[in-house]
Tab-separated table of C-alpha atoms (C1' of nucleotides) in Angstrom:
chain	number	residue	atom	x	y	z
A	287	MET	CA	0.062	0.073	-0.025
A	288	LYS	CA	1.136	3.371	-0.766
A	289	GLN	CA	0.769	4.588	3.190
A	290	ASN	CA	3.951	2.597	3.213
A	291	MET	CA	5.751	5.436	1.762
A	292	PHE	CA	4.909	7.895	4.474
A	293	GLN	CA	5.821	5.266	6.957
A	294	ARG	CA	9.241	5.034	5.582
A	295	ILE	CA	9.523	8.729	5.233
A	296	LEU	CA	8.516	9.213	8.687
A	297	ARG	CA	11.014	6.684	10.020
A	298	GLN	CA	13.707	8.319	8.514
A	299	VAL	CA	12.707	11.730	9.973
A	300	ARG	CA	12.716	10.188	13.281
A	301	ARG	CA	16.148	8.923	12.898
A	302	ILE	CA	17.485	12.459	12.789
A	303	PRO	CA	19.341	12.964	16.030
A	304	ARG	CA	18.967	16.185	18.569
A	305	GLY	CA	21.007	18.991	17.204
A	306	LYS	CA	21.235	17.685	13.596
A	307	VAL	CA	18.954	18.538	10.479
A	308	ALA	CA	18.061	16.896	7.031
A	309	THR	CA	16.728	18.269	3.892
A	310	TYR	CA	13.337	17.233	2.335
A	311	GLY	CA	15.423	16.039	-0.712
A	312	ASP	CA	17.742	13.877	1.529
A	313	VAL	CA	15.079	12.026	3.483
A	314	ALA	CA	12.955	11.462	0.448
A	315	TYR	CA	16.092	9.927	-0.995
A	316	ALA	CA	17.065	8.080	1.956
A	317	ALA	CA	13.442	6.773	2.180
A	318	GLY	CA	13.778	5.508	-1.253
A	319	PHE	CA	11.783	7.757	-3.489
A	320	PRO	CA	14.204	10.282	-4.831
A	321	GLY	CA	12.317	13.571	-6.198
A	322	ALA	CA	9.467	13.074	-3.631
A	323	ALA	CA	10.750	15.756	-1.385
A	324	ARG	CA	7.048	17.279	-1.623
A	325	GLN	CA	5.806	14.194	-0.154
A	326	VAL	CA	8.025	14.392	2.735
A	327	ALA	CA	6.572	17.718	3.600
A	328	TRP	CA	3.141	16.289	3.217
A	329	ALA	CA	3.990	13.592	5.470
A	330	LEU	CA	5.134	15.940	8.248
A	331	HIS	CA	1.991	17.803	8.270
A	332	SER	CA	-0.010	14.792	7.819
A	333	SER	CA	1.581	13.009	11.210
A	334	SER	CA	2.165	14.582	14.579
A	335	GLY	CA	4.645	13.835	17.266
A	336	LEU	CA	7.439	13.774	15.060
A	337	PRO	CA	10.796	15.843	14.888
A	338	TRP	CA	9.352	17.906	11.785
A	339	GLN	CA	11.551	20.692	13.048
A	340	ARG	CA	14.708	18.993	11.790
A	341	VAL	CA	13.531	18.971	8.446
A	342	VAL	CA	14.561	21.715	6.293
A	343	GLY	CA	14.855	23.020	2.602
A	344	ALA	CA	17.600	22.429	0.637
A	345	GLY	CA	20.755	24.426	1.915
A	346	GLY	CA	19.484	24.269	5.174
A	347	ARG	CA	17.049	27.301	4.460
A	348	ILE	CA	13.563	26.947	6.516
A	349	LEU	CA	10.747	26.902	4.096
A	350	LEU	CA	7.801	27.305	6.314
A	351	THR	CA	5.660	30.379	6.011
A	352	GLY	CA	4.674	32.659	8.702
A	353	GLU	CA	4.968	31.927	12.417
A	354	ALA	CA	5.725	28.129	11.761
A	355	GLY	CA	8.763	29.245	10.349
A	356	LEU	CA	10.040	31.268	13.286
A	357	GLU	CA	8.817	28.339	15.517
A	358	GLN	CA	10.963	26.028	13.840
A	359	ARG	CA	13.812	28.385	13.827
A	360	LEU	CA	13.618	28.901	17.731
A	361	ARG	CA	13.049	25.335	18.526
A	362	LEU	CA	16.206	24.139	16.281
A	363	GLU	CA	18.159	26.902	18.064
A	364	ASN	CA	16.912	25.520	21.168
A	365	GLU	CA	18.340	22.093	20.296
A	366	GLY	CA	21.654	23.384	19.807
A	367	VAL	CA	21.385	24.147	15.659
A	368	SER	CA	23.359	27.270	14.824
A	369	PHE	CA	22.367	29.499	11.931
A	370	VAL	CA	24.177	31.275	9.275
A	371	GLY	CA	22.114	34.441	8.112
A	372	LEU	CA	18.550	32.840	7.307
A	373	ARG	CA	19.518	29.188	7.009
A	374	VAL	CA	21.061	26.461	9.433
A	375	ASN	CA	24.708	25.955	9.486
A	376	MET	CA	24.601	22.652	7.399
A	377	LYS	CA	28.295	22.390	7.738
A	378	GLU	CA	27.755	21.494	11.400
A	379	HIS	CA	24.034	20.128	11.265
A	380	HIS	CA	23.673	18.286	8.122
A	381	PHE	CA	22.756	14.827	9.263
A	382	SER	CA	23.936	11.957	6.673
A	383	LEU	CA	20.993	9.749	6.297
A	384	PHE	CA	22.888	8.280	3.759
A	385	GLY	CA	24.661	5.069	4.358
A	386	ARG	CA	23.515	2.494	6.713
A	387	ARG	CA	19.697	1.840	6.130
A	388	ARG	CA	17.868	-0.583	8.335
A	389	LYS	CA	19.610	-3.855	7.231
A	390	ARG	CA	18.732	-5.870	10.226
A	391	THR	CA	20.470	-6.162	13.308
A	392	ARG	CA	23.579	-7.557	12.522
B	294	DG	C1'	-9.771	11.105	-15.431
B	295	DA	C1'	-8.153	16.152	-15.266
B	296	DT	C1'	-6.866	20.116	-12.503
B	297	DA	C1'	-4.760	22.772	-9.005
B	298	DT	C1'	-2.288	22.760	-4.982
B	299	DG	C1'	2.155	22.159	-1.875
B	300	DA	C1'	6.889	22.985	4.622
B	301	DC	C1'	10.427	20.993	-2.797
B	302	DG	C1'	14.872	20.749	-6.001
B	303	DT	C1'	17.585	22.305	-9.581
B	304	DC	C1'	18.921	25.426	-13.115
B	305	DA	C1'	18.627	29.521	-16.321
B	306	DT	C1'	18.417	34.767	-16.337
C	210	DC	C1'	20.847	37.231	-4.298
C	211	DA	C1'	15.926	37.534	-6.453
C	212	DT	C1'	12.396	35.446	-10.196
C	213	DG	C1'	10.723	32.485	-13.343
C	214	DA	C1'	10.377	27.950	-15.228
C	215	DC	C1'	10.381	23.293	-15.055
C	216	DG	C1'	10.200	18.738	-13.295
C	217	DC	C1'	8.566	15.810	-9.262
C	218	DC	C1'	4.520	13.099	-7.042
C	219	DA	C1'	0.682	12.207	-3.462
C	220	DT	C1'	-4.111	14.724	-2.139
C	221	DA	C1'	-7.871	17.350	-2.597
C	222	DT	C1'	-12.059	18.744	-5.070
DNA sequence: GATATGACGTCAT
DNA sequence: CATGACGCCATAT
């Protein structure tokens, strides 16, 4: 079923540790859906209880509009994420979802 | 099924 | 850096 897509996306989002961030594209790619960055966003506001704040746009830019964007920025800074201008300091907080996927407990 | 929309990404200007 | 255009894909109507 298609809903599996969201599940996979959400699973990647939950993997992002505190103080780090990932981009929509990266999450989508890691989930196995390159190009489905938009669905990542959809998944985020369709579900709750997720660290949505750790998902930002390409280059670490916050894409949320209005107060939500401000919220996200505050929450991230609160977790120890630093900013450079209007974007996240990717140099320091870009989380690599790439690499080990859930390949069983070895 | 067609059209519009969106917390996207990349490239061209 | 700002804008516009195109590509991408699941939902909503």
